Amino acid sequence: MKLLVAVKRVIDFNVKPRVKADGTGVDLANVKMSMNPFDEIAVEEAIRLKEKGAATEIVAVSIGPAKAQETLRTALAMGADRAILIQTDDEVEPLAVAKLLAKVTEEEQPGLVILGKQAIDDDSNQTGQMLAALLGWPQGTFASKVELSGDKVDVTREVDGGLETVKLSTPAVVTTDLRLNEPRYASLPNIMKAKSKPLATKAPADYGVDTAPRLQTLKVAEPPKRSAGVKVADVDELIGKLKTLGVVA
Amino acid sequence: MTSLVLVEHEGGQVKDATLATVTAATKLGDVHLLVAGQGVGAVTEAAAKIAGVGKVLAADDASLAHNLAENVAPLVAGLMASYDAFVTPATTTGKNIAPRVAALLDVMQISDILSVEGADTFTRPIYAGNAIATVKSSDAKKVITVRTTAFEKAAASGGSGTVETVTGAGDKGISSFVGAELSKSERPELTSAKIIVSGGRAFGSSDQFHSLLDPLADKLKAGVGASRAAVDAGYAPNDYQVGQTGKIVAPEVYIAIGISGAIQHLAGMKDSKTIVAINKDEDAPIFQVADVGLVGDLFKIVPELTEKL
Ligand SMILES: Cc1cc2nc3c(=O)[nH]c(=O)nc-3n(C[C@H](O)[C@H](O)[C@H](O)COP(=O)(O)OP(=O)(O)OC[C@H]3O[C@@H](n4cnc5c(N)ncnc54)[C@H](O)[C@@H]3O)c2cc1C
């Protein structure tokens, strides 16, 4: 079966985001950008399924600016076979991303689409579920284990109360959680090899999808700041503080 | 404007997350509830008593027993013909179902709202809570998930909603529930605990995590949380994880022990009323947000603290 993985170029998780002084957004100028960490886990899972012989081809797709090519090259260096960039400088909301991915899915006919559960920039946690809805496919969200058998896939999900397993018919959509796997680093030879793997560039219009935003961002502000409090010298003093807070009698 | 709120329930009881969600929805206008599940009589009765609730729709069917999004979302999408907004808590159940409803309705969901600024305007955290966006929706119907720590809980009693039965389309036949491994604990649930003690990578093993933290939690009647590093290392189960991509908590007191304070962790706990940090590194970022800090070795401090409390 073919696998489709969706990847997004986002601020690197190690960078502390700063709000722009004019309140229009977060400052991304000269900031390190990387593949969304949950998407790395999605790529890794696809590669593992292919290595196990459960999949034959991995197609990575990204929607974003020209620079998202780098993100796709990373996916190719990790082990994806080819890539599609739907290039746009506009901000594309999860609903429109899901619509574009649905079109790519119709073209590519994968058995599974694997995506990160959320992107660490907008923290929406929507795209995979929306894609599944548009396709009429089942969804295994927040996956910590994915097991293919025949035309079914068992997905173990990280839920608020613990873990839950669902059985889905394929084709299906899976979104990854942190414990699904530990993504590999691309080796230097594979990074070199990735440069010659096919990467197709498209535009949203090629798919006939309207990507006009439904949400207008009126303002982006800093959250209320917490300031550092006091340091206590020892456990007795700590207990004293807890007492004044009314935590202990 | 009337909202439909999805009731989150377990073992015949309405979960607290629902109560905060009702408060958020009330800010938009009238509130009706949807109870979906199998054998939901008791929950429906309890839901009708929530203060401020007009009507409770009860959908009782085997296909709805395990919150499968494939079966719940079409039911909701159908009901939305009579509603202006669909609102769920931003729990794993809400996050699984709401976007599926949104796409069926061709609506862009507003995730994890912190406040209602107007009928179509909301604030929500982005970038691990390092920025707060004010967004205005142009969709005719709204689909919203609610950060439950940002809203007071509606009173669980005092309401007198009327109950109406609704039916869904049944089982889509594309997904089924296999089983669950739910953490059993006598301790308060993280999202509603008044005090949380939380442990990080520094504990070094599952044994040390539990042998040190559990007695402290017992003394304080606290819930127990963990950093991602502690969960990844297997010291604690996944449902203990506090953070950007785990649980969002805001207890009266959060005690972070052997946790460095990465932005992803802070995202989940920095709205706690009081933060206490115990860490051997005096420059650990957690101290920048802590109201009370104690620099030192947790293996000495925690037993001493537990004993003296
Ligand atoms: C996509 C993504 C999502 C993430 N989501 C989350 C999330 O939701 N929640 C989360 O927590 N993290 C999350 N993380 C991980 C986060 O970046 C950090 O790696 C993690 O929080 C670190 O955990 P820690 O503080 O336990 O470990 P460390 O950073 O290793 O800190 C250990 C601390 O213990 C202290 N220490 C060591 N020994 C002792 C001792 N004997 N006594 C006292 N103190 C001691 C050290 O000084 C240090 O400060 C995420 C990361 C990514 C990439």
Tab-separated table of N, CA, C and O in Angstrom, chain B residues 195-271:
chain	number	residue	atom	x	y	z
B	195	ILE	N	-4.357	20.616	44.133
B	195	ILE	CA	-2.892	20.617	44.264
B	195	ILE	C	-2.351	19.523	43.341
B	195	ILE	O	-2.928	18.439	43.241
B	196	ILE	N	-1.255	19.834	42.658
B	196	ILE	CA	-0.608	18.828	41.821
B	196	ILE	C	0.874	18.774	42.177
B	196	ILE	O	1.530	19.808	42.290
B	197	VAL	N	1.378	17.565	42.395
B	197	VAL	CA	2.825	17.401	42.468
B	197	VAL	C	3.251	16.724	41.172
B	197	VAL	O	2.612	15.782	40.710
B	198	SER	N	4.295	17.252	40.565
B	198	SER	CA	4.641	16.809	39.232
B	198	SER	C	6.127	16.515	39.176
B	198	SER	O	6.932	17.273	39.709
B	199	GLY	N	6.490	15.404	38.553
B	199	GLY	CA	7.885	14.980	38.539
B	199	GLY	C	8.471	14.911	37.151
B	199	GLY	O	7.768	14.646	36.178
B	200	GLY	N	9.770	15.126	37.061
B	200	GLY	CA	10.450	15.134	35.767
B	200	GLY	C	11.477	14.036	35.629
B	200	GLY	O	11.521	13.092	36.434
B	201	ARG	N	12.295	14.221	34.632
B	201	ARG	CA	13.328	13.245	34.280
B	201	ARG	C	14.244	12.932	35.459
B	201	ARG	O	14.767	11.827	35.579
B	202	ALA	N	14.417	13.917	36.344
B	202	ALA	CA	15.376	13.782	37.440
B	202	ALA	C	15.092	12.588	38.347
B	202	ALA	O	15.990	12.125	39.045
B	203	PHE	N	13.871	12.061	38.335
B	203	PHE	CA	13.564	10.952	39.237
B	203	PHE	C	14.312	9.678	38.882
B	203	PHE	O	14.512	8.810	39.719
B	204	GLY	N	14.693	9.537	37.620
B	204	GLY	CA	15.610	8.463	37.249
B	204	GLY	C	15.011	7.093	37.032
B	204	GLY	O	15.575	6.291	36.310
B	205	SER	N	13.877	6.801	37.667
B	205	SER	CA	13.235	5.507	37.421
B	205	SER	C	11.777	5.582	37.853
B	205	SER	O	11.397	6.454	38.635
B	206	SER	N	11.012	4.644	37.344
B	206	SER	CA	9.607	4.570	37.701
B	206	SER	C	9.465	4.325	39.213
B	206	SER	O	8.638	4.939	39.885
B	207	ASP	N	10.304	3.447	39.733
B	207	ASP	CA	10.261	3.147	41.168
B	207	ASP	C	10.462	4.401	42.002
B	207	ASP	O	9.706	4.657	42.946
B	208	GLN	N	11.507	5.149	41.660
B	208	GLN	CA	11.810	6.343	42.463
B	208	GLN	C	10.731	7.412	42.286
B	208	GLN	O	10.391	8.127	43.221
B	209	PHE	N	10.199	7.495	41.051
B	209	PHE	CA	9.127	8.453	40.790
B	209	PHE	C	7.971	8.189	41.756
B	209	PHE	O	7.494	9.073	42.456
B	210	HIS	N	7.545	6.924	41.792
B	210	HIS	CA	6.364	6.609	42.598
B	210	HIS	C	6.671	6.543	44.094
B	210	HIS	O	5.879	6.991	44.911
B	211	SER	N	7.855	6.007	44.457
B	211	SER	CA	8.118	5.863	45.890
B	211	SER	C	8.351	7.227	46.534
B	211	SER	O	8.122	7.404	47.722
B	212	LEU	N	8.769	8.213	45.745
B	212	LEU	CA	8.973	9.548	46.313
B	212	LEU	C	7.730	10.431	46.187
B	212	LEU	O	7.359	11.128	47.131
B	213	LEU	N	7.106	10.386	45.010
B	213	LEU	CA	6.006	11.331	44.769
B	213	LEU	C	4.678	10.881	45.376
B	213	LEU	O	3.902	11.703	45.857
B	214	ASP	N	4.405	9.577	45.325
B	214	ASP	CA	3.095	9.115	45.792
B	214	ASP	C	2.824	9.467	47.264
B	214	ASP	O	1.759	9.998	47.584
B	215	PRO	N	3.802	9.219	48.168
B	215	PRO	CA	3.542	9.573	49.575
B	215	PRO	C	3.336	11.079	49.762
B	215	PRO	O	2.500	11.494	50.565
B	216	LEU	N	4.076	11.884	49.001
B	216	LEU	CA	3.909	13.332	49.091
B	216	LEU	C	2.510	13.727	48.607
B	216	LEU	O	1.811	14.522	49.240
B	217	ALA	N	2.119	13.131	47.487
B	217	ALA	CA	0.786	13.419	46.953
B	217	ALA	C	-0.296	13.006	47.940
B	217	ALA	O	-1.291	13.712	48.134
B	218	ASP	N	-0.090	11.863	48.597
B	218	ASP	CA	-1.082	11.396	49.570
B	218	ASP	C	-1.225	12.395	50.714
B	218	ASP	O	-2.330	12.707	51.139
B	219	LYS	N	-0.082	12.888	51.206
B	219	LYS	CA	-0.122	13.852	52.308
B	219	LYS	C	-0.870	15.106	51.915
B	219	LYS	O	-1.591	15.707	52.715
B	220	LEU	N	-0.680	15.538	50.680
B	220	LEU	CA	-1.279	16.805	50.231
B	220	LEU	C	-2.640	16.606	49.571
B	220	LEU	O	-3.269	17.559	49.121
B	221	LYS	N	-3.081	15.346	49.459
B	221	LYS	CA	-4.289	15.000	48.699
B	221	LYS	C	-4.201	15.591	47.292
B	221	LYS	O	-5.143	16.190	46.766
B	222	ALA	N	-3.039	15.405	46.705
B	222	ALA	CA	-2.752	16.036	45.415
B	222	ALA	C	-2.867	15.042	44.274
B	222	ALA	O	-2.781	13.831	44.469
B	223	GLY	N	-3.050	15.566	43.074
B	223	GLY	CA	-2.929	14.769	41.866
B	223	GLY	C	-1.457	14.682	41.491
B	223	GLY	O	-0.652	15.494	41.943
B	224	VAL	N	-1.096	13.684	40.677
B	224	VAL	CA	0.301	13.540	40.270
B	224	VAL	C	0.430	13.760	38.771
B	224	VAL	O	-0.291	13.153	37.980
B	225	GLY	N	1.359	14.641	38.407
B	225	GLY	CA	1.628	14.909	36.998
B	225	GLY	C	3.065	14.586	36.669
B	225	GLY	O	3.832	14.170	37.541
B	226	ALA	N	3.428	14.786	35.407
B	226	ALA	CA	4.791	14.477	34.978
B	226	ALA	C	5.157	15.321	33.765
B	226	ALA	O	4.292	15.833	33.064
B	227	SER	N	6.448	15.447	33.538
B	227	SER	CA	6.916	16.080	32.306
B	227	SER	C	6.910	15.037	31.194
B	227	SER	O	6.833	13.832	31.455
B	228	ARG	N	7.038	15.517	29.987
B	228	ARG	CA	7.131	14.581	28.865
B	228	ARG	C	8.315	13.642	29.048
B	228	ARG	O	8.223	12.446	28.770
B	229	ALA	N	9.443	14.196	29.484
B	229	ALA	CA	10.643	13.360	29.621
B	229	ALA	C	10.375	12.200	30.572
B	229	ALA	O	10.810	11.067	30.327
B	230	ALA	N	9.651	12.462	31.663
B	230	ALA	CA	9.353	11.407	32.622
B	230	ALA	C	8.413	10.363	32.012
B	230	ALA	O	8.537	9.163	32.274
B	231	VAL	N	7.472	10.824	31.195
B	231	VAL	CA	6.542	9.886	30.549
B	231	VAL	C	7.275	9.074	29.485
B	231	VAL	O	7.162	7.846	29.438
B	232	ASP	N	8.067	9.753	28.665
B	232	ASP	CA	8.814	9.046	27.614
B	232	ASP	C	9.712	7.963	28.220
B	232	ASP	O	9.893	6.904	27.643
B	233	ALA	N	10.280	8.283	29.388
B	233	ALA	CA	11.197	7.332	30.024
B	233	ALA	C	10.448	6.212	30.738
B	233	ALA	O	11.067	5.295	31.274
B	234	GLY	N	9.112	6.294	30.753
B	234	GLY	CA	8.327	5.218	31.348
B	234	GLY	C	8.157	5.324	32.857
B	234	GLY	O	7.738	4.374	33.503
B	235	TYR	N	8.475	6.489	33.440
B	235	TYR	CA	8.295	6.639	34.888
B	235	TYR	C	6.812	6.771	35.229
B	235	TYR	O	6.386	6.468	36.330
B	236	ALA	N	6.058	7.307	34.295
B	236	ALA	CA	4.643	7.572	34.542
B	236	ALA	C	3.876	7.346	33.237
B	236	ALA	O	4.447	7.480	32.157
B	237	PRO	N	2.577	6.986	33.337
B	237	PRO	CA	1.798	6.774	32.115
B	237	PRO	C	1.516	8.079	31.366
B	237	PRO	O	1.647	9.170	31.925
B	238	ASN	N	1.116	7.931	30.098
B	238	ASN	CA	0.945	9.109	29.234
B	238	ASN	C	-0.058	10.118	29.762
B	238	ASN	O	0.071	11.323	29.538
B	239	ASP	N	-1.069	9.637	30.481
B	239	ASP	CA	-2.108	10.575	30.928
B	239	ASP	C	-1.623	11.463	32.073
B	239	ASP	O	-2.350	12.339	32.524
B	240	TYR	N	-0.389	11.255	32.548
B	240	TYR	CA	0.174	12.156	33.561
B	240	TYR	C	0.782	13.402	32.919
B	240	TYR	O	1.099	14.352	33.603
B	241	GLN	N	1.025	13.370	31.606
B	241	GLN	CA	1.819	14.444	30.987
B	241	GLN	C	1.108	15.791	31.005
B	241	GLN	O	0.004	15.942	30.517
B	242	VAL	N	1.811	16.759	31.563
B	242	VAL	CA	1.321	18.135	31.600
B	242	VAL	C	2.082	18.916	30.542
B	242	VAL	O	3.301	18.790	30.449
B	243	GLY	N	1.380	19.715	29.729
B	243	GLY	CA	2.112	20.541	28.785
B	243	GLY	C	1.338	20.903	27.541
B	243	GLY	O	0.154	20.595	27.430
B	244	GLN	N	2.062	21.517	26.623
B	244	GLN	CA	1.495	21.991	25.355
B	244	GLN	C	0.721	20.880	24.661
B	244	GLN	O	-0.337	21.116	24.093
B	245	THR	N	1.269	19.679	24.720
B	245	THR	CA	0.661	18.594	23.980
B	245	THR	C	0.158	17.506	24.919
B	245	THR	O	-0.151	16.418	24.504
B	246	GLY	N	0.080	17.841	26.202
B	246	GLY	CA	-0.486	16.925	27.171
B	246	GLY	C	-1.685	17.589	27.812
B	246	GLY	O	-2.512	18.181	27.133
B	247	LYS	N	-1.758	17.527	29.145
B	247	LYS	CA	-2.904	18.152	29.812
B	247	LYS	C	-2.587	19.590	30.207
B	247	LYS	O	-1.456	19.913	30.564
B	248	ILE	N	-3.601	20.413	30.147
B	248	ILE	CA	-3.486	21.786	30.607
B	248	ILE	C	-4.097	21.825	31.999
B	248	ILE	O	-5.254	21.447	32.176
B	249	VAL	N	-3.320	22.264	32.973
B	249	VAL	CA	-3.825	22.288	34.342
B	249	VAL	C	-3.663	23.682	34.934
B	249	VAL	O	-2.810	24.460	34.497
B	250	ALA	N	-4.498	23.989	35.894
B	250	ALA	CA	-4.376	25.279	36.582
B	250	ALA	C	-4.835	25.125	38.031
B	250	ALA	O	-5.821	25.708	38.450
B	251	PRO	N	-4.106	24.308	38.799
B	251	PRO	CA	-4.519	24.093	40.195
B	251	PRO	C	-4.172	25.301	41.071
B	251	PRO	O	-3.512	26.228	40.617
B	252	GLU	N	-4.615	25.241	42.313
B	252	GLU	CA	-4.222	26.265	43.290
B	252	GLU	C	-2.711	26.241	43.464
B	252	GLU	O	-2.071	27.280	43.513
B	253	VAL	N	-2.157	25.035	43.577
B	253	VAL	CA	-0.712	24.913	43.770
B	253	VAL	C	-0.163	23.813	42.860
B	253	VAL	O	-0.688	22.701	42.829
B	254	TYR	N	0.886	24.151	42.129
B	254	TYR	CA	1.573	23.179	41.272
B	254	TYR	C	2.998	23.058	41.765
B	254	TYR	O	3.730	24.049	41.824
B	255	ILE	N	3.386	21.862	42.174
B	255	ILE	CA	4.733	21.673	42.704
B	255	ILE	C	5.549	20.876	41.687
B	255	ILE	O	5.309	19.691	41.471
B	256	ALA	N	6.487	21.559	41.017
B	256	ALA	CA	7.294	20.939	39.959
B	256	ALA	C	8.608	20.474	40.565
B	256	ALA	O	9.373	21.282	41.082
B	257	ILE	N	8.853	19.184	40.478
B	257	ILE	CA	10.041	18.632	41.126
B	257	ILE	C	10.938	17.947	40.092
B	257	ILE	O	10.503	17.030	39.398
B	258	GLY	N	12.158	18.429	39.978
B	258	GLY	CA	13.084	17.857	38.996
B	258	GLY	C	12.590	18.031	37.580
B	258	GLY	O	12.756	17.154	36.732
B	259	ILE	N	11.955	19.176	37.330
B	259	ILE	CA	11.459	19.537	35.997
B	259	ILE	C	12.146	20.836	35.604
B	259	ILE	O	12.154	21.796	36.379
B	260	SER	N	12.735	20.869	34.405
B	260	SER	CA	13.550	22.034	34.039
B	260	SER	C	12.703	23.266	33.705
B	260	SER	O	13.126	24.392	33.937
B	261	GLY	N	11.519	23.043	33.133
B	261	GLY	CA	10.677	24.185	32.772
B	261	GLY	C	10.774	24.571	31.306
B	261	GLY	O	10.779	25.756	30.965
B	262	ALA	N	10.835	23.564	30.419
B	262	ALA	CA	10.816	23.815	28.967
B	262	ALA	C	9.503	24.514	28.600
B	262	ALA	O	8.495	24.322	29.291
B	263	ILE	N	9.521	25.297	27.498
B	263	ILE	CA	8.305	26.047	27.162
B	263	ILE	C	7.115	25.112	26.963
B	263	ILE	O	5.993	25.466	27.288
B	264	GLN	N	7.390	23.911	26.464
B	264	GLN	CA	6.272	22.984	26.243
B	264	GLN	C	5.655	22.530	27.572
B	264	GLN	O	4.475	22.222	27.640
B	265	HIS	N	6.469	22.470	28.603
B	265	HIS	CA	5.915	22.103	29.913
B	265	HIS	C	5.186	23.298	30.533
B	265	HIS	O	4.056	23.168	31.016
B	266	LEU	N	5.826	24.470	30.462
B	266	LEU	CA	5.210	25.674	31.039
B	266	LEU	C	3.834	25.919	30.425
B	266	LEU	O	2.909	26.381	31.103
B	267	ALA	N	3.688	25.591	29.137
B	267	ALA	CA	2.422	25.820	28.446
B	267	ALA	C	1.263	25.136	29.150
B	267	ALA	O	0.120	25.577	29.051
B	268	GLY	N	1.560	24.052	29.861
B	268	GLY	CA	0.490	23.287	30.481
B	268	GLY	C	0.186	23.651	31.913
B	268	GLY	O	-0.789	23.161	32.474
B	269	MET	N	1.048	24.487	32.549
B	269	MET	CA	0.848	24.710	33.982
B	269	MET	C	1.044	26.145	34.448
B	269	MET	O	0.892	26.449	35.611
B	270	LYS	N	1.372	27.047	33.508
B	270	LYS	CA	1.763	28.366	34.009
B	270	LYS	C	0.567	29.221	34.432
B	270	LYS	O	0.765	30.310	34.967
B	271	ASP	N	-0.633	28.728	34.242
B	271	ASP	CA	-1.790	29.438	34.792
B	271	ASP	C	-2.175	28.929	36.179
B	271	ASP	O	-3.217	29.307	36.718
